[in-house]
Short mmCIF file of C-alpha atoms and ligand atoms in Angstrom, two decimals:
data_model
loop_
_atom_site.label_atom_id
_atom_site.label_comp_id
_atom_site.label_asym_id
_atom_site.label_seq_id
_atom_site.Cartn_x
_atom_site.Cartn_y
_atom_site.Cartn_z
CA MET A 1 -3.11 10.60 9.92
CA THR A 2 -5.63 13.07 8.66
CA THR A 3 -9.43 13.00 8.89
CA ASP A 4 -9.74 14.60 5.45
CA THR A 5 -11.21 12.01 3.11
CA SER A 6 -11.33 14.05 -0.10
CA GLY A 7 -8.36 12.07 -1.43
CA ASP A 8 -9.79 8.65 -0.62
CA VAL A 9 -10.10 6.36 -3.60
CA ARG A 10 -13.07 4.05 -3.15
CA LEU A 11 -13.75 1.29 -5.65
CA THR A 12 -17.05 -0.55 -5.19
CA GLY A 13 -17.77 -3.71 -7.14
CA ILE A 14 -15.45 -2.48 -9.85
CA GLY A 15 -14.77 -4.96 -12.63
CA LYS A 16 -13.62 -5.01 -16.21
CA THR A 17 -14.44 -7.46 -18.98
CA TYR A 18 -12.91 -6.41 -22.30
CA ASP A 19 -14.85 -6.52 -25.57
CA ASN A 20 -13.30 -9.88 -26.46
CA GLY A 21 -14.96 -11.38 -23.37
CA PHE A 22 -11.78 -11.53 -21.26
CA THR A 23 -12.27 -10.51 -17.62
CA ALA A 24 -9.16 -8.61 -16.57
CA VAL A 25 -10.53 -7.44 -13.21
CA GLN A 26 -13.08 -9.42 -11.20
CA PRO A 27 -15.60 -7.19 -9.41
CA MET A 28 -13.84 -5.96 -6.28
CA ASP A 29 -14.05 -3.47 -3.44
CA LEU A 30 -10.98 -1.48 -2.51
CA THR A 31 -10.45 1.64 -0.44
CA VAL A 32 -7.25 3.64 -0.56
CA PRO A 33 -7.21 6.13 2.33
CA GLN A 34 -6.34 9.78 1.73
CA GLY A 35 -2.63 10.46 2.04
CA SER A 36 -1.49 6.86 1.85
CA PHE A 37 1.16 5.38 -0.38
CA PHE A 38 -0.66 2.41 -1.81
CA ALA A 39 0.84 -0.26 -4.07
CA LEU A 40 -0.93 -2.61 -6.44
CA LEU A 41 1.46 -5.54 -6.74
CA GLY A 42 1.17 -8.56 -9.00
CA ALA A 43 2.60 -10.49 -11.91
CA SER A 44 2.27 -9.40 -15.51
CA GLY A 45 -1.30 -9.56 -16.78
CA CYS A 46 -3.04 -9.71 -13.38
CA GLY A 47 -5.03 -6.53 -14.02
CA LYS A 48 -3.00 -3.77 -12.34
CA THR A 49 -2.98 -1.32 -15.24
CA THR A 50 -6.64 -1.98 -15.98
CA THR A 51 -7.50 -1.11 -12.36
CA LEU A 52 -5.41 2.04 -12.47
CA ARG A 53 -6.93 3.12 -15.79
CA MET A 54 -10.41 2.74 -14.35
CA ILE A 55 -9.45 5.10 -11.50
CA ALA A 56 -8.02 7.57 -14.04
CA GLY A 57 -11.08 7.36 -16.29
CA LEU A 58 -9.10 5.97 -19.22
CA GLU A 59 -11.00 2.68 -19.12
CA GLU A 60 -14.72 2.31 -18.52
CA PRO A 61 -15.57 -0.31 -15.88
CA THR A 62 -18.03 -3.06 -16.83
CA SER A 63 -19.45 -2.94 -13.33
CA GLY A 64 -19.15 -0.89 -10.16
CA THR A 65 -18.30 2.67 -9.21
CA VAL A 66 -15.26 4.85 -8.56
CA HIS A 67 -15.44 7.49 -5.83
CA LEU A 68 -12.81 10.09 -5.07
CA GLY A 69 -13.67 11.32 -1.62
CA ASP A 70 -17.45 11.71 -1.66
CA GLN A 71 -17.62 12.37 -5.37
CA ASP A 72 -18.82 9.66 -7.73
CA VAL A 73 -16.48 10.05 -10.72
CA THR A 74 -17.45 6.83 -12.50
CA HIS A 75 -18.83 8.69 -15.49
CA LEU A 76 -16.48 11.68 -15.53
CA PRO A 77 -13.90 11.98 -18.31
CA PRO A 78 -10.25 11.78 -17.20
CA TYR A 79 -9.57 15.51 -17.37
CA LYS A 80 -12.44 16.26 -14.98
CA ARG A 81 -11.08 13.91 -12.30
CA PRO A 82 -8.72 15.28 -9.62
CA VAL A 83 -6.21 12.64 -10.67
CA ASN A 84 -2.95 12.62 -12.62
CA THR A 85 -1.05 9.67 -14.01
CA VAL A 86 2.67 9.05 -14.46
CA PHE A 87 3.48 6.29 -16.92
CA GLN A 88 6.57 4.19 -17.49
CA SER A 89 7.29 6.08 -20.70
CA TYR A 90 7.40 9.54 -19.17
CA ALA A 91 6.02 11.10 -22.37
CA LEU A 92 7.80 14.43 -21.83
CA PHE A 93 7.56 16.99 -24.61
CA PRO A 94 10.94 16.70 -26.34
CA HIS A 95 10.95 20.20 -27.84
CA LEU A 96 10.11 21.94 -24.53
CA ASP A 97 12.68 22.53 -21.80
CA ILE A 98 12.19 21.13 -18.31
CA PHE A 99 10.65 24.34 -16.99
CA GLU A 100 8.05 24.40 -19.77
CA ASN A 101 7.35 20.69 -19.45
CA VAL A 102 6.47 21.25 -15.80
CA ALA A 103 4.58 24.49 -16.55
CA PHE A 104 2.46 22.78 -19.20
CA GLY A 105 -0.57 21.95 -17.05
CA LEU A 106 -0.72 25.48 -15.64
CA ARG A 107 -0.37 27.16 -19.04
CA ARG A 108 -3.09 24.95 -20.47
CA ARG A 109 -5.42 26.21 -17.78
CA GLY A 110 -4.56 29.77 -18.79
CA ILE A 111 -2.51 30.57 -15.71
CA LYS A 112 -0.02 33.35 -16.56
CA SER A 113 2.32 33.65 -13.60
CA VAL A 114 3.76 30.17 -13.36
CA LYS A 115 7.32 30.95 -12.30
CA LYS A 116 7.02 30.51 -8.55
CA GLN A 117 4.97 27.33 -8.77
CA VAL A 118 7.25 25.72 -11.35
CA GLU A 119 10.36 26.64 -9.39
CA ASP A 120 8.90 25.23 -6.18
CA MET A 121 8.00 22.03 -7.98
CA LEU A 122 11.47 21.69 -9.54
CA GLU A 123 12.90 22.25 -6.06
CA LEU A 124 10.69 19.47 -4.69
CA VAL A 125 12.08 16.99 -7.21
CA GLN A 126 15.60 18.46 -6.88
CA LEU A 127 15.91 19.64 -10.47
CA GLY A 128 16.21 23.36 -9.84
CA GLU A 129 19.50 23.47 -11.75
CA GLN A 130 18.14 21.68 -14.80
CA ALA A 131 15.24 24.00 -15.68
CA ARG A 132 16.60 25.10 -19.04
CA LYS A 133 17.69 21.71 -20.31
CA LYS A 134 15.74 19.62 -22.78
CA PRO A 135 14.49 16.16 -21.72
CA HIS A 136 17.10 14.33 -23.83
CA GLN A 137 19.85 16.08 -21.85
CA LEU A 138 18.69 14.45 -18.61
CA SER A 139 19.25 10.98 -17.19
CA GLY A 140 16.39 8.49 -16.97
CA GLY A 141 15.89 9.15 -13.27
CA GLN A 142 15.85 12.91 -13.81
CA GLN A 143 13.32 12.56 -16.62
CA GLN A 144 11.19 10.46 -14.31
CA ARG A 145 11.26 13.22 -11.71
CA VAL A 146 10.21 15.78 -14.36
CA ALA A 147 7.22 13.56 -15.13
CA VAL A 148 6.31 13.48 -11.43
CA ALA A 149 6.69 17.28 -11.13
CA ARG A 150 4.58 17.80 -14.24
CA ALA A 151 1.79 15.71 -12.73
CA LEU A 152 2.00 17.18 -9.22
CA ILE A 153 1.85 20.79 -10.37
CA ASN A 154 -1.83 20.26 -11.17
CA HIS A 155 -2.44 19.60 -7.46
CA PRO A 156 -4.23 16.31 -8.03
CA LYS A 157 -5.85 14.67 -5.03
CA VAL A 158 -4.48 11.37 -6.23
CA LEU A 159 -1.34 10.55 -8.20
CA LEU A 160 -1.41 7.30 -10.13
CA LEU A 161 1.93 5.74 -11.06
CA ASP A 162 2.07 2.85 -13.53
CA GLU A 163 5.46 1.11 -13.29
CA PRO A 164 7.08 4.55 -13.29
CA LEU A 165 10.55 3.13 -12.59
CA GLY A 166 10.35 0.26 -15.05
CA ALA A 167 12.78 1.77 -17.53
CA LEU A 168 15.52 2.48 -14.97
CA ASP A 169 18.43 0.26 -14.04
CA LEU A 170 18.39 -1.39 -10.64
CA LYS A 171 20.56 1.10 -8.76
CA LEU A 172 18.65 4.10 -10.06
CA ARG A 173 15.38 2.35 -9.30
CA ARG A 174 16.42 1.98 -5.67
CA GLN A 175 17.31 5.68 -5.45
CA MET A 176 14.09 6.75 -7.12
CA GLN A 177 12.02 4.54 -4.81
CA LEU A 178 13.32 6.49 -1.81
CA GLU A 179 12.97 9.75 -3.72
CA LEU A 180 9.32 9.10 -4.62
CA LYS A 181 8.62 8.09 -1.05
CA ARG A 182 10.11 11.38 0.16
CA ILE A 183 8.08 13.39 -2.34
CA GLN A 184 4.89 11.62 -1.30
CA THR A 185 5.57 12.31 2.38
CA GLU A 186 6.25 15.95 1.57
CA VAL A 187 3.14 16.61 -0.55
CA GLY A 188 0.95 14.27 1.52
CA ILE A 189 -1.41 13.31 -1.31
CA THR A 190 -2.60 9.79 -2.11
CA PHE A 191 -0.24 7.80 -4.33
CA VAL A 192 -1.40 4.62 -6.05
CA HIS A 193 1.65 2.86 -7.41
CA VAL A 194 1.53 -0.13 -9.74
CA THR A 195 4.49 -2.50 -9.81
CA HIS A 196 5.33 -6.17 -10.35
CA ASP A 197 8.44 -5.80 -8.16
CA GLN A 198 7.69 -7.00 -4.63
CA GLU A 199 10.73 -5.34 -3.13
CA GLU A 200 9.71 -2.03 -4.68
CA ALA A 201 6.17 -2.32 -3.31
CA MET A 202 7.44 -3.22 0.16
CA THR A 203 10.03 -0.41 0.25
CA MET A 204 7.63 2.32 -0.74
CA ALA A 205 4.09 1.54 0.25
CA ASP A 206 2.22 1.79 3.56
CA THR A 207 -0.34 -0.64 2.20
CA VAL A 208 0.09 -3.24 -0.52
CA ALA A 209 -2.71 -5.01 -2.39
CA VAL A 210 -1.40 -8.25 -3.87
CA MET A 211 -3.28 -8.98 -7.10
CA ASN A 212 -3.55 -12.33 -8.81
CA ALA A 213 -5.63 -13.11 -11.91
CA GLY A 214 -7.89 -10.08 -11.60
CA ARG A 215 -8.45 -10.29 -7.84
CA VAL A 216 -6.91 -8.81 -4.74
CA GLU A 217 -5.57 -11.83 -2.87
CA GLN A 218 -4.54 -9.99 0.26
CA LEU A 219 -4.14 -6.45 1.45
CA GLY A 220 -2.01 -5.18 4.28
CA SER A 221 1.17 -3.49 5.42
CA PRO A 222 4.35 -4.95 3.91
CA ALA A 223 5.34 -6.54 7.23
CA ASP A 224 1.88 -8.00 7.76
CA LEU A 225 1.78 -9.55 4.29
CA TYR A 226 5.26 -10.95 4.72
CA GLU A 227 4.77 -12.38 8.22
CA ASN A 228 1.13 -13.47 7.87
CA PRO A 229 0.40 -14.53 4.31
CA ASN A 230 -3.09 -15.97 3.88
CA THR A 231 -2.58 -17.78 0.58
CA THR A 232 0.19 -19.78 -1.07
CA PHE A 233 0.33 -17.14 -3.81
CA VAL A 234 1.15 -14.37 -1.32
CA ALA A 235 3.52 -16.62 0.63
CA ASN A 236 5.51 -17.42 -2.52
CA PHE A 237 5.21 -14.16 -4.44
CA LEU A 238 6.40 -11.97 -1.54
CA GLY A 239 9.83 -13.33 -0.78
CA THR A 240 10.39 -17.05 -0.31
CA SER A 241 8.40 -19.47 1.85
CA ASN A 242 9.00 -23.08 2.81
CA LEU A 243 5.69 -24.93 2.69
CA ILE A 244 5.27 -28.35 4.28
CA GLU A 245 2.26 -30.61 3.85
CA ALA A 246 1.04 -31.62 7.30
CA GLU A 247 -1.96 -33.17 9.01
CA VAL A 248 -3.80 -31.89 12.06
CA ASP A 249 -3.12 -34.27 14.96
CA THR A 250 -4.44 -32.59 18.12
CA LYS A 251 -4.90 -29.22 19.76
CA ASN A 252 -3.07 -28.08 22.83
CA GLY A 253 -4.43 -24.82 24.26
CA ASP A 254 -3.87 -22.15 21.62
CA ASP A 255 -1.64 -24.41 19.55
CA ILE A 256 -2.35 -26.91 16.84
CA ILE A 257 -0.11 -29.97 16.80
CA LEU A 258 0.55 -31.24 13.30
CA LYS A 259 2.08 -34.38 11.90
CA ALA A 260 4.63 -33.85 9.15
CA GLY A 261 6.44 -36.97 7.99
CA ASP A 262 7.29 -38.84 11.20
CA GLY A 263 7.71 -35.66 13.24
CA LYS A 264 5.45 -33.12 14.92
CA LEU A 265 5.18 -29.38 14.37
CA VAL A 266 3.50 -26.76 16.54
CA LEU A 267 1.44 -23.98 14.95
CA PRO A 268 -0.31 -21.23 16.97
CA GLU A 269 -3.97 -21.46 15.98
CA ALA A 270 -4.14 -17.68 15.54
CA ARG A 271 -1.57 -17.92 12.74
CA CYS A 272 -3.54 -20.45 10.71
CA SER A 273 -5.88 -19.29 7.94
CA ALA A 274 -7.02 -22.86 7.17
CA PRO A 275 -9.73 -25.00 8.76
CA THR A 276 -8.19 -27.24 11.43
CA THR A 277 -10.31 -30.29 11.91
CA THR A 278 -8.45 -33.34 13.19
CA GLY A 279 -7.07 -35.38 10.32
CA GLY A 280 -7.40 -32.42 7.94
CA LYS A 281 -4.49 -31.22 5.84
CA VAL A 282 -2.71 -27.91 6.42
CA LEU A 283 0.24 -26.33 4.66
CA VAL A 284 2.76 -25.25 7.27
CA GLY A 285 4.90 -22.28 6.26
CA VAL A 286 8.10 -20.77 7.57
CA ARG A 287 10.34 -18.06 6.10
CA PRO A 288 14.00 -18.96 5.36
CA GLU A 289 15.52 -16.38 7.71
CA LYS A 290 13.51 -17.63 10.69
CA ILE A 291 15.27 -21.00 10.65
CA SER A 292 18.45 -22.01 12.49
CA LEU A 293 20.68 -24.79 11.23
CA THR A 294 22.46 -27.11 13.62
CA HIS A 295 24.80 -29.93 12.64
CA ALA A 296 23.21 -33.28 13.54
CA ASP A 297 26.10 -34.03 15.95
CA ASP A 298 25.00 -31.05 18.09
CA ALA A 299 21.26 -31.76 17.96
CA GLY A 300 21.22 -32.17 21.75
CA SER A 301 21.99 -28.48 22.21
CA ILE A 302 18.77 -27.29 20.49
CA PRO A 303 16.42 -25.74 23.05
CA GLU A 304 13.12 -27.41 23.87
CA GLY A 305 9.95 -26.14 22.31
CA ARG A 306 11.27 -25.40 18.84
CA ASN A 307 9.86 -26.88 15.67
CA ARG A 308 12.46 -29.18 14.16
CA ILE A 309 13.03 -31.12 10.98
CA THR A 310 15.99 -33.23 9.93
CA GLY A 311 17.66 -33.03 6.54
CA LYS A 312 20.84 -32.97 4.53
CA VAL A 313 22.60 -29.93 3.07
CA ALA A 314 22.12 -30.04 -0.71
CA ASP A 315 23.66 -26.68 -1.51
CA ALA A 316 25.30 -23.73 0.25
CA SER A 317 25.84 -20.32 -1.39
CA PHE A 318 27.91 -17.76 0.44
CA ILE A 319 26.58 -14.31 -0.48
CA GLY A 320 28.37 -12.06 1.99
CA VAL A 321 25.88 -11.02 4.68
CA SER A 322 24.35 -14.46 4.72
CA THR A 323 24.73 -18.00 3.48
CA GLN A 324 21.76 -19.44 1.64
CA TYR A 325 21.33 -23.14 2.15
CA VAL A 326 19.14 -25.59 0.30
CA ILE A 327 18.26 -28.52 2.52
CA ASP A 328 16.87 -31.84 1.39
CA SER A 329 14.34 -33.16 3.85
CA ALA A 330 11.68 -35.84 3.80
CA VAL A 331 8.88 -33.29 4.29
CA CYS A 332 10.05 -30.60 1.88
CA PRO A 333 12.33 -31.28 -1.09
CA GLU A 334 14.14 -27.93 -1.26
CA PHE A 335 14.04 -26.20 2.07
CA ALA A 336 15.54 -22.69 1.88
CA VAL A 337 17.45 -21.48 4.94
CA TYR A 338 19.23 -18.11 5.20
CA VAL A 339 21.83 -17.86 7.93
CA GLN A 340 23.55 -14.60 8.89
CA ASN A 341 27.32 -14.90 8.61
CA VAL A 342 28.20 -14.26 12.23
CA GLU A 343 29.91 -17.47 13.28
CA ARG A 344 29.93 -19.82 10.36
CA ASP A 345 29.87 -23.52 11.11
CA GLY A 346 32.39 -24.99 8.65
CA ARG A 347 30.75 -28.39 8.88
CA LEU A 348 27.60 -27.20 7.10
CA VAL A 349 28.70 -28.28 3.64
CA PRO A 350 26.77 -30.29 1.04
CA GLY A 351 26.13 -33.78 2.34
CA ALA A 352 26.12 -32.80 6.04
CA ASP A 353 23.26 -34.04 8.21
CA VAL A 354 21.51 -31.14 9.89
CA VAL A 355 18.57 -30.23 12.06
CA LEU A 356 16.48 -27.22 11.02
CA HIS A 357 14.67 -25.56 13.89
CA TRP A 358 12.55 -22.48 14.47
CA SER A 359 10.11 -20.96 16.89
CA PRO A 360 6.46 -22.04 16.56
CA ALA A 361 5.61 -18.30 16.68
CA HIS A 362 7.25 -17.95 13.25
CA THR A 363 5.10 -20.66 11.73
CA PHE A 364 2.00 -19.94 9.63
CA GLY A 365 -0.72 -22.27 8.39
CA LEU A 366 -2.45 -22.19 4.99
CA ASP A 367 -5.36 -24.00 3.39
CA ALA A 368 -4.01 -27.16 1.76
CA ASP A 369 -6.59 -27.00 -1.05
CA GLN A 370 -4.36 -24.56 -2.92
CA ASP A 371 -1.60 -24.96 -5.44
CA ILE A 372 1.49 -25.19 -3.24
CA ASP A 373 3.58 -23.56 -6.02
CA ALA A 374 1.26 -20.62 -6.76
CA GLY A 375 3.26 -17.42 -7.13
CA THR A 376 6.67 -19.10 -7.40
CA GLU A 377 9.06 -18.28 -10.21
CA GLU A 378 8.88 -21.86 -11.48
CA GLU A 379 5.15 -21.50 -11.86
CA ALA A 380 5.48 -18.20 -13.73
CA ALA A 381 8.07 -19.58 -16.16
N1 ATP B 1 -7.93 -3.80 -24.56
C1 ATP B 1 -7.86 -5.05 -24.12
N2 ATP B 1 -8.60 -6.04 -24.69
C2 ATP B 1 -8.54 -7.31 -24.23
N3 ATP B 1 -7.74 -7.72 -23.22
C3 ATP B 1 -6.98 -6.79 -22.63
C4 ATP B 1 -6.98 -5.42 -23.05
N4 ATP B 1 -6.11 -4.75 -22.26
C5 ATP B 1 -5.58 -5.65 -21.41
N5 ATP B 1 -6.10 -6.88 -21.63
C6 ATP B 1 -5.79 -8.12 -20.89
O1 ATP B 1 -6.19 -7.95 -19.54
C7 ATP B 1 -5.25 -8.55 -18.65
C8 ATP B 1 -4.79 -7.51 -17.64
O2 ATP B 1 -4.07 -6.51 -18.32
P1 ATP B 1 -3.34 -5.34 -17.52
O3 ATP B 1 -2.71 -4.46 -18.52
O4 ATP B 1 -4.28 -4.74 -16.57
O5 ATP B 1 -2.23 -6.18 -16.73
P2 ATP B 1 -1.04 -5.68 -15.78
O6 ATP B 1 -1.26 -6.32 -14.45
O7 ATP B 1 -0.92 -4.22 -15.82
O8 ATP B 1 0.23 -6.38 -16.47
P3 ATP B 1 1.74 -5.81 -16.71
O9 ATP B 1 2.47 -6.03 -15.41
O10 ATP B 1 2.25 -6.72 -17.77
O11 ATP B 1 1.64 -4.39 -17.12
C9 ATP B 1 -4.14 -9.10 -19.52
O12 ATP B 1 -4.34 -10.48 -19.66
C10 ATP B 1 -4.30 -8.38 -20.83
O13 ATP B 1 -3.89 -9.18 -21.89
MG1 MG B 2 0.53 -2.89 -16.59
#
């Protein structure tokens, strides 16, 4: 990590209400540290592009300030900010070749000897061989890399990327995610990347801000957001979560004991973001891959101290590396369980009685005053 802060992006109380009275971004504070790969992640319409455009100077905030390093740029026009943007539509100049597309920013500033810089930049994005082609002669992924090179040649302190891979097919997207990550590591400048694809955000970013309806719901490293979601929206939007309605029964040292149906579940208090007064409701969460499935006939072999729930297999889909089960249980109608295909138990077919069990350490607790389905695909549809 560096102590240079000139590439920090600092948003203070920034908010945007459009002329029609619609508030796209609620006033918020957000700091993106210099040199980080930062992702703004959220569903369509949650305010990602609006936030990015306020950083770029393309949209005037209704409230708050934008700082880049120590400089207040809130009232600077876009071209005076040390920021460049790459959009989903790469907007390359069709009549110029790749070399000239990349050279454009330098030429516009009246710089004559551009050759070395353009060649270095084409090298960085691995397009050295393509310099004399026109944009239409390149693949989508190559065009995307030209757009990145064209932005980076201006030596911005911050590169803003708005769904830059949105037009690419899945396989190319995956390649370009790694490629962009490599480029960011190599140039070391701050990247702010907007996407609605949670896998993309998790693959690329050091820090992810999950946005929902104009607010940042939670901010953290991908692993932290995944393992310790604080809201039902984050729990459901990032991967899949099983959420069980439970009631606080007692406390036992650092653990909370909860009643769910006619069974008990253990939740470490430190992993609970909800109030835990006795008799209060808590949503208990567990990720599908943390759960083991045991046929009811073998229930005696399950080690002590694990959280357990009984159910019936409703569906089993074999998908190669794992089998994805849907389990019907009294406390959760469609419990998702992912089991690695190491030694498959042939008895785990639809209709089989099973016990689901997992370590209390893999359990998280959420405030029950939330929509349990927030952030799920069903809710979005
Ligand atoms: N000029 C405008 N006037 C009024 N409302 C707007 C304007 N631009 C955007 N909005 C609204 O503000 C909200 C946020 O828009 P924004 O473009 O920031 O969303 P987004 O998160 O980037 O979505 P997507 O993933 O679809 O690109 C949306 O509901 C949108 O309809
Ligand atoms: Mg957008």
